[in-house]
Structure formats: structure tokens, C-alpha cells
């Protein structure tokens, strides 16, 4: 019996991976409605929920008055190294550095999720009549860590320096801004290249912190010296590349002071070492852990593991691929052969949530169209579609990167084998995978993850627009491209919603991408840790309010 369960688990994983690779590229016939198939999607069994709640950010409460708070907290970074602290340098933009920027630098606005965004930070208020010119009134009495006063000129400098560094992540956001007109010391007009309903998201994105012109003039050849100066609640007091970052509370901060005096962020590549550091009290919080270690710490009464949705994993076809990839019957055969519940379980165990429906639009992405159910797992229907397809028994390559994707791909391989589809799983390292699957590639199917955040425009232009490197499905259908172009230029909310819904129906009806599961981010912490803001999009963590109530921690884990 145990052997049969093991074989079934392996089979589930293989089937899931394969299905995710094929769905994205075959649907050129959406505009005509030909060869769309006659299958009727059915609603699956209700998937398991997660502790944080779908769609909702996890906003932890502030400490109780008089709590016995620790002065210092040690935090283990995300798996990415912190090699430089400057948002204008490509290596300066990672999940780990985004947390640091949020602590040391303020943006004009904050995007914490939910219905009440954006929140004012360096901008007191803002207005726009045409979604192209935004009048922003700035906060007065704010100072950078170097002592220089914050003024409108620093907003202009921030945009200027980003435009001078097109390889940086800051440029990816500020490129939508044509210029900044300084009206007076505390008023600016931010003029976009074109009208854009997404302007609030642009100005509140984690990659748009306001930098100090004076810091740059003082140290123009030291990117960390000027790139790490901000107006935020913490200041950098020590930094060792790919090792640690020390932060101290900014006692002159214009806003509420953080409850914790100092933080250290550690880069620890080895997963096992992360667990040991948590168990022996060397660290109190860790981002990115091996699933088995998360299970271990979750079972330990001295720790709490916070859970919330992260990246969406999908299978995609190459829209520029061969006749097999182009065939809608083949794509439907793959979709109905997959059991996404089993795939999610094999890929990440309890740290995965099977996709609740058939929509690849993010759970927190605006204009999401509800009511697009998953395709039914139906082997007979899958075989029927395969027989009507152009599939001739040849081996189809599926490329994957990352442990979870590999486990899923192997199960997808097994599940597709049950209907007679031969899949060859090719494992690659992440950088090679990303390079190989840039726009215009000639590869076949693959399994990949999508960060679907709080910007519909960013999502559409980032992974679906023709010519964009991260459009890994090579989607370039005339009907769909027209929808994208109209959506990106639309300034009316109701019209934008209708266009977004039309795009989602096309992606679903033509089976361009098959959604599989949401990664559940597990963040272990010693008991007593609170005040964190966690969101499904991993780049929106905020630790400004983090604290550690020592009275809730075990004696052996206290400092």
C-alpha cells in the first residue's frame, strides 16, 4: 500500500508540471472562435483556504502598551543576497533589498494593500484631472539621514537619476514619468509620458523611494553611500555585501517611531543553517525556508509560522511554437489530463494552495473576472481531445527551474503519459531558464511562476504584451494585442474593466496559460514577534512595525 501511494504521488507531480507548460502558447484562433472545443468547465472541489485569507494582506497589530519589547531583532533575508543598496543598480532590486528600502526610505505614497491605498508618506495629498499630470503637495519638516532637508528638488532628482540608469529597477517605474515640474519647495507636478490610470501604483511602488540630491553630490562614486540615504524610520549603520545589513532607528523620523531600536538582516544561503539559527536563538524571523523545515518549526510550540499566498505557478505553451503548440485540441487534452490538486500537493505540500479557479489574473489584481472555473480533471475527455489534435506521438520538451517546479513537472509528465503524451522534463538553473525563455524564443512548453500584484496595467504589460522579455508565452494575437493597447491607453475605469475582462475571457477560452497553484509563503518567527505587514506579492512586505514581546518567548530563545 505504501508503494502504491508513493507511485501515485509521483504520478500526480509529473502530470501537474506538464499541464502548466503547454497551456500558454496555442491559442491563435480566439478571434474566430474556431477549434475552441466544446468542453464545459466544471467547478472543482473547494480548495483549502489559508490562514491569512485570500486577497487580504496580513496586517499584524501593534504591541500592547507596556509590553516587554526587545531592543534588537535578527532577521534572515530572503534567499537572494543583498549585494548593493541602490535601487538604480540592477543587483539592488531583490525581495531582500525591497524590505530594506521600505525601512530606510520613504516613497511619496505607500501601497499596503486593501481598499485604503495609497496612503500618504512624503506626499500629503495629490490630485489629477487627466491621469497624466499629477499635482503633489509634499510634507514639510522632513530630513534625510544626512541632515539635508527634503524638498521638491529631491523628487526631481530621483526621477532624473533613474532615467540616467535605464538598467535599474527604479527606471522600470519612473520611465512612465516624462518630467517633474517643481512649482515651489513643497509642490511638484509629475507629468507622465501618457495618460495612465496606474499613476497611483507607480508613485507608491516599493521601487520608487525618494533619494537625496545632496547625498549624491557628496558621494557620486559610492553607490551605496548615496543610494542608501533616505528619510525613513531606520538608517543604515553597517553593511557587508552578501553578509549583513545593520539598521538603527531614526530618532528624528517625521512619523511614528518604530517599536524596535535596531535590526540586523543576515544573508544565510544554507537552508539547514537557517533552521539551526532559529532553534538556537540566533535569529528571530526567517524569510524563505525549506518546506520540511517549515513543518518542523510549525510543530514546535516555541515558534509561529505565518502563512499567505505568494507566486502563482502556471504551465504555458509557446505561442510561436510548432503545430502541436498551436493546436487548441492538444491544449485542451493537456488541461483535462491534469489534476491540479495533486500537483500542488506534490510541488509544495501544505505550502501550496491549488488555484481556486481557471483565471491567471492575480487574486489581488484589479479588474479580476470571477466565475472562470478550473477545467475538470477528466481522462476520457482528455483522450477525446488528443485524438482530435495534431499530436503524433513525438516527445515534447518541458523546461523547468526551481525545486518546486521540478517536482511538479515530473508529476505532469506522469499524468500526461496516462493519455499517451510523451514529455521530456529538462531541468535548468534559474538564470539560464530566464534567459532562454525571453520574448521570441523557440522552445516548447514550460512551467513558471507569475507575480500578479496590485497593478492590472503592470501585470498586462509585464507578462502579456508583445515584445516584452517576460512575455514568455510569446502572446501576439491581433485581437488580444488590440485589447492590450486599448487597455493601456484607457483612462475611464469602467471601460478599462471591460477590456480587462475581455482579455481574461480570451486567455481562458483559448487556454493560453494554465494556472496550477499559489505558493504559500511560510515565515517562521519565535513567539512574540508581531507588527509585520505581509502580502501575497513578496515585494510588499513591510517590517516598519516589527517587534518582539519577550514575555511571550521561551526562556532559551530570549537574548
PDB file of C-alpha atoms in Angstrom, residues 136-379:
ATOM      1  CA  UNK A 136       1.542  66.590  -5.399  1.00  0.00           C
ATOM      2  CA  UNK A 137       1.794  68.614  -2.194  1.00  0.00           C
ATOM      3  CA  UNK A 138       4.788  67.481  -0.157  1.00  0.00           C
ATOM      4  CA  UNK A 139       5.316  67.053   3.559  1.00  0.00           C
ATOM      5  CA  UNK A 140       7.378  69.785   5.230  1.00  0.00           C
ATOM      6  CA  UNK A 141       9.855  69.477   8.083  1.00  0.00           C
ATOM      7  CA  UNK A 142      11.309  66.172   6.855  1.00  0.00           C
ATOM      8  CA  UNK A 143      15.061  65.499   6.830  1.00  0.00           C
ATOM      9  CA  UNK A 144      17.242  62.875   5.185  1.00  0.00           C
ATOM     10  CA  UNK A 145      19.602  60.770   7.271  1.00  0.00           C
ATOM     11  CA  UNK A 146      22.492  63.017   6.159  1.00  0.00           C
ATOM     12  CA  UNK A 147      20.755  66.061   7.638  1.00  0.00           C
ATOM     13  CA  UNK A 148      19.656  67.587   4.330  1.00  0.00           C
ATOM     14  CA  UNK A 149      16.054  68.842   4.228  1.00  0.00           C
ATOM     15  CA  UNK A 150      13.624  67.043   1.938  1.00  0.00           C
ATOM     16  CA  UNK A 151      12.234  69.320  -0.810  1.00  0.00           C
ATOM     17  CA  UNK A 152      10.634  69.153  -4.218  1.00  0.00           C
ATOM     18  CA  UNK A 153      14.080  69.195  -5.809  1.00  0.00           C
ATOM     19  CA  UNK A 154      14.755  65.722  -4.361  1.00  0.00           C
ATOM     20  CA  UNK A 155      11.690  64.385  -6.175  1.00  0.00           C
ATOM     21  CA  UNK A 156      13.038  65.845  -9.425  1.00  0.00           C
ATOM     22  CA  UNK A 157      16.498  64.369  -8.722  1.00  0.00           C
ATOM     23  CA  UNK A 158      15.050  60.917  -8.023  1.00  0.00           C
ATOM     24  CA  UNK A 159      13.410  60.812 -11.449  1.00  0.00           C
ATOM     25  CA  UNK A 160      16.483  62.277 -13.163  1.00  0.00           C
ATOM     26  CA  UNK A 161      18.887  59.718 -11.675  1.00  0.00           C
ATOM     27  CA  UNK A 162      16.556  56.834 -12.541  1.00  0.00           C
ATOM     28  CA  UNK A 163      16.365  57.966 -16.175  1.00  0.00           C
ATOM     29  CA  UNK A 164      20.175  58.106 -16.228  1.00  0.00           C
ATOM     30  CA  UNK A 165      20.305  54.436 -15.167  1.00  0.00           C
ATOM     31  CA  UNK A 166      17.946  52.526 -17.500  1.00  0.00           C
ATOM     32  CA  UNK A 167      19.170  49.154 -16.237  1.00  0.00           C
ATOM     33  CA  UNK A 168      17.904  49.796 -12.721  1.00  0.00           C
ATOM     34  CA  UNK A 169      14.553  48.775 -11.295  1.00  0.00           C
ATOM     35  CA  UNK A 170      13.770  52.381 -10.382  1.00  0.00           C
ATOM     36  CA  UNK A 171      13.840  53.221 -14.096  1.00  0.00           C
ATOM     37  CA  UNK A 172      11.274  50.485 -14.790  1.00  0.00           C
ATOM     38  CA  UNK A 173       8.804  52.535 -12.721  1.00  0.00           C
ATOM     39  CA  UNK A 174       9.921  56.124 -13.247  1.00  0.00           C
ATOM     40  CA  UNK A 175      10.175  55.693 -17.031  1.00  0.00           C
ATOM     41  CA  UNK A 176       6.430  56.379 -17.114  1.00  0.00           C
ATOM     42  CA  UNK A 177       7.271  59.907 -15.918  1.00  0.00           C
ATOM     43  CA  UNK A 178       8.302  62.378 -18.609  1.00  0.00           C
ATOM     44  CA  UNK A 179       9.399  65.115 -16.205  1.00  0.00           C
ATOM     45  CA  UNK A 180       8.895  66.683 -12.782  1.00  0.00           C
ATOM     46  CA  UNK A 181       7.967  70.367 -12.730  1.00  0.00           C
ATOM     47  CA  UNK A 182       8.991  71.989  -9.431  1.00  0.00           C
ATOM     48  CA  UNK A 183       6.314  74.544  -8.559  1.00  0.00           C
ATOM     49  CA  UNK A 184       7.856  75.534  -5.220  1.00  0.00           C
ATOM     50  CA  UNK A 185       9.863  73.825  -2.462  1.00  0.00           C
ATOM     51  CA  UNK A 186       6.915  71.642  -1.463  1.00  0.00           C
ATOM     52  CA  UNK A 187       4.819  71.335  -4.614  1.00  0.00           C
ATOM     53  CA  UNK A 188       5.517  69.374  -7.795  1.00  0.00           C
ATOM     54  CA  UNK A 189       3.687  68.452 -10.955  1.00  0.00           C
ATOM     55  CA  UNK A 190       4.608  64.940 -12.036  1.00  0.00           C
ATOM     56  CA  UNK A 191       3.944  64.690 -15.772  1.00  0.00           C
ATOM     57  CA  UNK A 192       3.578  61.205 -17.264  1.00  0.00           C
ATOM     58  CA  UNK A 193       4.547  60.249 -20.800  1.00  0.00           C
ATOM     59  CA  UNK A 194       0.890  59.469 -21.491  1.00  0.00           C
ATOM     60  CA  UNK A 195      -2.365  59.258 -19.512  1.00  0.00           C
ATOM     61  CA  UNK A 196      -2.179  56.261 -17.191  1.00  0.00           C
ATOM     62  CA  UNK A 197      -4.801  55.059 -14.718  1.00  0.00           C
ATOM     63  CA  UNK A 198      -1.983  53.302 -12.872  1.00  0.00           C
ATOM     64  CA  UNK A 199      -0.298  56.502 -11.680  1.00  0.00           C
ATOM     65  CA  UNK A 200      -1.096  55.862  -8.012  1.00  0.00           C
ATOM     66  CA  UNK A 201       0.577  52.486  -8.222  1.00  0.00           C
ATOM     67  CA  UNK A 202       3.641  53.989  -9.917  1.00  0.00           C
ATOM     68  CA  UNK A 203       4.074  56.573  -7.167  1.00  0.00           C
ATOM     69  CA  UNK A 204       3.541  54.052  -4.356  1.00  0.00           C
ATOM     70  CA  UNK A 205       5.638  51.175  -5.707  1.00  0.00           C
ATOM     71  CA  UNK A 206       8.429  49.867  -3.472  1.00  0.00           C
ATOM     72  CA  UNK A 207      10.989  50.695  -6.194  1.00  0.00           C
ATOM     73  CA  UNK A 208      10.219  54.439  -6.188  1.00  0.00           C
ATOM     74  CA  UNK A 209      11.821  55.720  -2.948  1.00  0.00           C
ATOM     75  CA  UNK A 210      12.790  59.393  -2.886  1.00  0.00           C
ATOM     76  CA  UNK A 211      16.572  59.909  -2.811  1.00  0.00           C
ATOM     77  CA  UNK A 212      18.704  62.843  -1.657  1.00  0.00           C
ATOM     78  CA  UNK A 213      20.381  65.011  -4.263  1.00  0.00           C
ATOM     79  CA  UNK A 214      22.818  66.241  -1.593  1.00  0.00           C
ATOM     80  CA  UNK A 215      23.858  62.666  -0.734  1.00  0.00           C
ATOM     81  CA  UNK A 216      24.659  62.077  -4.409  1.00  0.00           C
ATOM     82  CA  UNK A 217      26.658  65.301  -4.693  1.00  0.00           C
ATOM     83  CA  UNK A 218      28.652  64.347  -1.589  1.00  0.00           C
ATOM     84  CA  UNK A 219      29.482  60.781  -2.776  1.00  0.00           C
ATOM     85  CA  UNK A 220      28.766  60.428  -6.516  1.00  0.00           C
ATOM     86  CA  UNK A 221      31.194  57.499  -6.942  1.00  0.00           C
ATOM     87  CA  UNK A 222      29.910  55.469  -3.984  1.00  0.00           C
ATOM     88  CA  UNK A 223      26.535  53.977  -4.988  1.00  0.00           C
ATOM     89  CA  UNK A 224      25.786  52.628  -1.520  1.00  0.00           C
ATOM     90  CA  UNK A 225      26.707  55.899   0.212  1.00  0.00           C
ATOM     91  CA  UNK A 226      24.139  57.919  -1.747  1.00  0.00           C
ATOM     92  CA  UNK A 227      21.753  55.103  -2.654  1.00  0.00           C
ATOM     93  CA  UNK A 228      21.069  54.087   0.955  1.00  0.00           C
ATOM     94  CA  UNK A 229      20.280  57.564   2.310  1.00  0.00           C
ATOM     95  CA  UNK A 230      16.597  58.178   2.872  1.00  0.00           C
ATOM     96  CA  UNK A 231      14.045  59.814   5.137  1.00  0.00           C
ATOM     97  CA  UNK A 232      12.767  56.524   6.572  1.00  0.00           C
ATOM     98  CA  UNK A 233      12.325  55.296  10.163  1.00  0.00           C
ATOM     99  CA  UNK A 234      15.645  53.388  10.099  1.00  0.00           C
ATOM    100  CA  UNK A 235      19.133  54.319   8.900  1.00  0.00           C
ATOM    101  CA  UNK A 236      21.955  52.043   7.712  1.00  0.00           C
ATOM    102  CA  UNK A 237      24.765  51.745  10.280  1.00  0.00           C
ATOM    103  CA  UNK A 238      26.628  48.756   8.835  1.00  0.00           C
ATOM    104  CA  UNK A 239      26.697  46.826   5.583  1.00  0.00           C
ATOM    105  CA  UNK A 240      28.759  43.839   4.416  1.00  0.00           C
ATOM    106  CA  UNK A 241      27.983  42.611   0.896  1.00  0.00           C
ATOM    107  CA  UNK A 242      26.104  39.290   0.875  1.00  0.00           C
ATOM    108  CA  UNK A 243      26.596  39.073   4.638  1.00  0.00           C
ATOM    109  CA  UNK A 244      24.584  41.509   6.768  1.00  0.00           C
ATOM    110  CA  UNK A 245      22.874  44.903   6.960  1.00  0.00           C
ATOM    111  CA  UNK A 246      22.626  46.741  10.291  1.00  0.00           C
ATOM    112  CA  UNK A 247      19.843  49.269  10.821  1.00  0.00           C
ATOM    113  CA  UNK A 248      19.298  51.692  13.702  1.00  0.00           C
ATOM    114  CA  UNK A 249      16.094  53.563  14.483  1.00  0.00           C
ATOM    115  CA  UNK A 250      15.997  57.110  13.121  1.00  0.00           C
ATOM    116  CA  UNK A 251      15.141  59.026  16.286  1.00  0.00           C
ATOM    117  CA  UNK A 252      14.423  62.152  14.193  1.00  0.00           C
ATOM    118  CA  UNK A 253      11.880  60.423  11.984  1.00  0.00           C
ATOM    119  CA  UNK A 254       8.959  62.649  10.999  1.00  0.00           C
ATOM    120  CA  UNK A 255       6.391  59.911  11.641  1.00  0.00           C
ATOM    121  CA  UNK A 256       5.691  57.326  14.367  1.00  0.00           C
ATOM    122  CA  UNK A 257       8.907  55.766  15.678  1.00  0.00           C
ATOM    123  CA  UNK A 258       9.340  52.008  15.191  1.00  0.00           C
ATOM    124  CA  UNK A 259       8.926  49.887  18.339  1.00  0.00           C
ATOM    125  CA  UNK A 260      12.318  48.152  17.852  1.00  0.00           C
ATOM    126  CA  UNK A 261      15.576  50.074  18.259  1.00  0.00           C
ATOM    127  CA  UNK A 262      17.734  48.075  15.815  1.00  0.00           C
ATOM    128  CA  UNK A 263      17.512  45.290  13.222  1.00  0.00           C
ATOM    129  CA  UNK A 264      20.114  43.082  11.537  1.00  0.00           C
ATOM    130  CA  UNK A 265      19.367  41.351   8.240  1.00  0.00           C
ATOM    131  CA  UNK A 266      21.538  38.277   7.639  1.00  0.00           C
ATOM    132  CA  UNK A 267      22.300  36.524   4.342  1.00  0.00           C
ATOM    133  CA  UNK A 268      22.336  32.767   5.050  1.00  0.00           C
ATOM    134  CA  UNK A 269      22.404  30.665   1.852  1.00  0.00           C
ATOM    135  CA  UNK A 270      22.119  27.243   3.505  1.00  0.00           C
ATOM    136  CA  UNK A 271      18.552  26.330   4.432  1.00  0.00           C
ATOM    137  CA  UNK A 272      19.650  23.961   7.197  1.00  0.00           C
ATOM    138  CA  UNK A 273      21.699  26.728   8.808  1.00  0.00           C
ATOM    139  CA  UNK A 274      18.652  28.971   8.823  1.00  0.00           C
ATOM    140  CA  UNK A 275      16.728  26.411  10.827  1.00  0.00           C
ATOM    141  CA  UNK A 276      19.575  25.935  13.314  1.00  0.00           C
ATOM    142  CA  UNK A 277      19.845  29.695  13.825  1.00  0.00           C
ATOM    143  CA  UNK A 278      16.133  29.871  14.591  1.00  0.00           C
ATOM    144  CA  UNK A 279      16.283  26.950  17.008  1.00  0.00           C
ATOM    145  CA  UNK A 280      19.279  28.242  18.973  1.00  0.00           C
ATOM    146  CA  UNK A 281      18.039  31.833  19.225  1.00  0.00           C
ATOM    147  CA  UNK A 282      20.492  33.456  16.797  1.00  0.00           C
ATOM    148  CA  UNK A 283      17.605  34.675  14.612  1.00  0.00           C
ATOM    149  CA  UNK A 284      14.006  35.525  15.393  1.00  0.00           C
ATOM    150  CA  UNK A 285      12.498  35.654  11.870  1.00  0.00           C
ATOM    151  CA  UNK A 286      13.435  33.901   8.628  1.00  0.00           C
ATOM    152  CA  UNK A 287      12.199  34.525   5.090  1.00  0.00           C
ATOM    153  CA  UNK A 288      12.334  31.575   2.655  1.00  0.00           C
ATOM    154  CA  UNK A 289      12.674  28.174   4.280  1.00  0.00           C
ATOM    155  CA  UNK A 290      12.720  24.594   3.080  1.00  0.00           C
ATOM    156  CA  UNK A 291       9.158  23.175   3.365  1.00  0.00           C
ATOM    157  CA  UNK A 292      10.315  20.353   5.624  1.00  0.00           C
ATOM    158  CA  UNK A 293      11.935  22.876   7.962  1.00  0.00           C
ATOM    159  CA  UNK A 294       8.760  24.932   7.984  1.00  0.00           C
ATOM    160  CA  UNK A 295       6.866  21.815   9.029  1.00  0.00           C
ATOM    161  CA  UNK A 296       9.420  21.239  11.795  1.00  0.00           C
ATOM    162  CA  UNK A 297       9.141  24.771  13.180  1.00  0.00           C
ATOM    163  CA  UNK A 298       5.365  24.841  12.838  1.00  0.00           C
ATOM    164  CA  UNK A 299       5.200  21.772  15.045  1.00  0.00           C
ATOM    165  CA  UNK A 300       7.429  23.443  17.675  1.00  0.00           C
ATOM    166  CA  UNK A 301       5.324  25.328  20.285  1.00  0.00           C
ATOM    167  CA  UNK A 302       8.095  27.930  20.611  1.00  0.00           C
ATOM    168  CA  UNK A 303       7.518  29.197  17.059  1.00  0.00           C
ATOM    169  CA  UNK A 304       4.744  30.625  14.905  1.00  0.00           C
ATOM    170  CA  UNK A 305       4.717  30.209  11.127  1.00  0.00           C
ATOM    171  CA  UNK A 306       2.782  32.940   9.329  1.00  0.00           C
ATOM    172  CA  UNK A 307       1.187  31.888   6.026  1.00  0.00           C
ATOM    173  CA  UNK A 308      -0.034  33.846   2.998  1.00  0.00           C
ATOM    174  CA  UNK A 309      -0.272  33.451  -0.782  1.00  0.00           C
ATOM    175  CA  UNK A 310       2.711  34.220  -2.974  1.00  0.00           C
ATOM    176  CA  UNK A 311       3.612  33.473  -6.577  1.00  0.00           C
ATOM    177  CA  UNK A 312       1.204  31.789  -8.979  1.00  0.00           C
ATOM    178  CA  UNK A 313       2.701  28.781 -10.785  1.00  0.00           C
ATOM    179  CA  UNK A 314       1.409  28.060 -14.271  1.00  0.00           C
ATOM    180  CA  UNK A 315       2.003  25.946 -17.362  1.00  0.00           C
ATOM    181  CA  UNK A 316       2.487  27.769 -20.614  1.00  0.00           C
ATOM    182  CA  UNK A 317       2.651  26.948 -24.301  1.00  0.00           C
ATOM    183  CA  UNK A 318       4.843  28.765 -26.787  1.00  0.00           C
ATOM    184  CA  UNK A 319       2.536  30.888 -28.940  1.00  0.00           C
ATOM    185  CA  UNK A 320       5.272  30.938 -31.622  1.00  0.00           C
ATOM    186  CA  UNK A 321       5.763  27.182 -31.323  1.00  0.00           C
ATOM    187  CA  UNK A 322       5.178  24.296 -33.717  1.00  0.00           C
ATOM    188  CA  UNK A 323       1.843  22.909 -34.890  1.00  0.00           C
ATOM    189  CA  UNK A 324       1.396  20.916 -31.704  1.00  0.00           C
ATOM    190  CA  UNK A 325       1.673  24.039 -29.555  1.00  0.00           C
ATOM    191  CA  UNK A 326      -0.689  25.864 -31.896  1.00  0.00           C
ATOM    192  CA  UNK A 327      -3.371  23.169 -31.761  1.00  0.00           C
ATOM    193  CA  UNK A 328      -6.258  24.074 -29.401  1.00  0.00           C
ATOM    194  CA  UNK A 329      -7.329  20.430 -29.115  1.00  0.00           C
ATOM    195  CA  UNK A 330      -3.902  19.474 -27.810  1.00  0.00           C
ATOM    196  CA  UNK A 331      -4.017  22.244 -25.220  1.00  0.00           C
ATOM    197  CA  UNK A 332      -7.408  21.048 -24.023  1.00  0.00           C
ATOM    198  CA  UNK A 333      -6.171  17.486 -23.830  1.00  0.00           C
ATOM    199  CA  UNK A 334      -3.373  18.623 -21.545  1.00  0.00           C
ATOM    200  CA  UNK A 335      -5.697  20.720 -19.381  1.00  0.00           C
ATOM    201  CA  UNK A 336      -8.179  17.907 -18.779  1.00  0.00           C
ATOM    202  CA  UNK A 337      -5.423  15.370 -18.091  1.00  0.00           C
ATOM    203  CA  UNK A 338      -4.064  17.385 -15.181  1.00  0.00           C
ATOM    204  CA  UNK A 339      -5.091  17.065 -11.569  1.00  0.00           C
ATOM    205  CA  UNK A 340      -4.065  20.425 -10.102  1.00  0.00           C
ATOM    206  CA  UNK A 341      -4.863  19.424  -6.515  1.00  0.00           C
ATOM    207  CA  UNK A 342      -2.354  16.587  -6.725  1.00  0.00           C
ATOM    208  CA  UNK A 343       0.192  18.785  -8.480  1.00  0.00           C
ATOM    209  CA  UNK A 344       0.019  21.439  -5.782  1.00  0.00           C
ATOM    210  CA  UNK A 345       0.388  18.797  -3.089  1.00  0.00           C
ATOM    211  CA  UNK A 346       3.440  17.232  -4.727  1.00  0.00           C
ATOM    212  CA  UNK A 347       5.080  20.567  -5.536  1.00  0.00           C
ATOM    213  CA  UNK A 348       4.818  22.216  -2.119  1.00  0.00           C
ATOM    214  CA  UNK A 349       2.708  20.071   0.186  1.00  0.00           C
ATOM    215  CA  UNK A 350       0.773  22.160   2.697  1.00  0.00           C
ATOM    216  CA  UNK A 351       2.705  25.215   1.461  1.00  0.00           C
ATOM    217  CA  UNK A 352       0.691  25.332  -1.750  1.00  0.00           C
ATOM    218  CA  UNK A 353      -2.901  26.334  -2.485  1.00  0.00           C
ATOM    219  CA  UNK A 354      -4.380  24.785  -5.641  1.00  0.00           C
ATOM    220  CA  UNK A 355      -5.662  27.544  -7.864  1.00  0.00           C
ATOM    221  CA  UNK A 356      -9.285  28.212  -6.879  1.00  0.00           C
ATOM    222  CA  UNK A 357     -10.400  28.797 -10.480  1.00  0.00           C
ATOM    223  CA  UNK A 358      -9.167  28.880 -14.075  1.00  0.00           C
ATOM    224  CA  UNK A 359      -8.167  32.551 -14.130  1.00  0.00           C
ATOM    225  CA  UNK A 360      -4.483  33.556 -14.311  1.00  0.00           C
ATOM    226  CA  UNK A 361      -5.311  37.099 -13.163  1.00  0.00           C
ATOM    227  CA  UNK A 362      -3.868  37.654  -9.692  1.00  0.00           C
ATOM    228  CA  UNK A 363      -6.079  37.365  -6.630  1.00  0.00           C
ATOM    229  CA  UNK A 364      -5.245  40.957  -5.696  1.00  0.00           C
ATOM    230  CA  UNK A 365      -5.005  42.346  -9.246  1.00  0.00           C
ATOM    231  CA  UNK A 366      -7.697  44.931 -10.117  1.00  0.00           C
ATOM    232  CA  UNK A 367     -10.462  44.115 -12.610  1.00  0.00           C
ATOM    233  CA  UNK A 368     -10.330  40.398 -11.856  1.00  0.00           C
ATOM    234  CA  UNK A 369     -13.114  38.452 -13.591  1.00  0.00           C
ATOM    235  CA  UNK A 370     -14.744  35.907 -11.296  1.00  0.00           C
ATOM    236  CA  UNK A 371     -16.588  32.809 -12.451  1.00  0.00           C
ATOM    237  CA  UNK A 372     -13.905  31.176 -14.614  1.00  0.00           C
ATOM    238  CA  UNK A 373     -13.776  27.666 -13.120  1.00  0.00           C
ATOM    239  CA  UNK A 374     -10.955  25.186 -13.431  1.00  0.00           C
ATOM    240  CA  UNK A 375     -11.098  22.630 -16.235  1.00  0.00           C
ATOM    241  CA  UNK A 376     -12.406  19.310 -14.995  1.00  0.00           C
ATOM    242  CA  UNK A 377      -9.863  16.533 -14.463  1.00  0.00           C
ATOM    243  CA  UNK A 378     -11.385  14.101 -16.967  1.00  0.00           C
ATOM    244  CA  UNK A 379      -9.156  11.488 -18.620  1.00  0.00           C
TER     245      UNK A 379
END
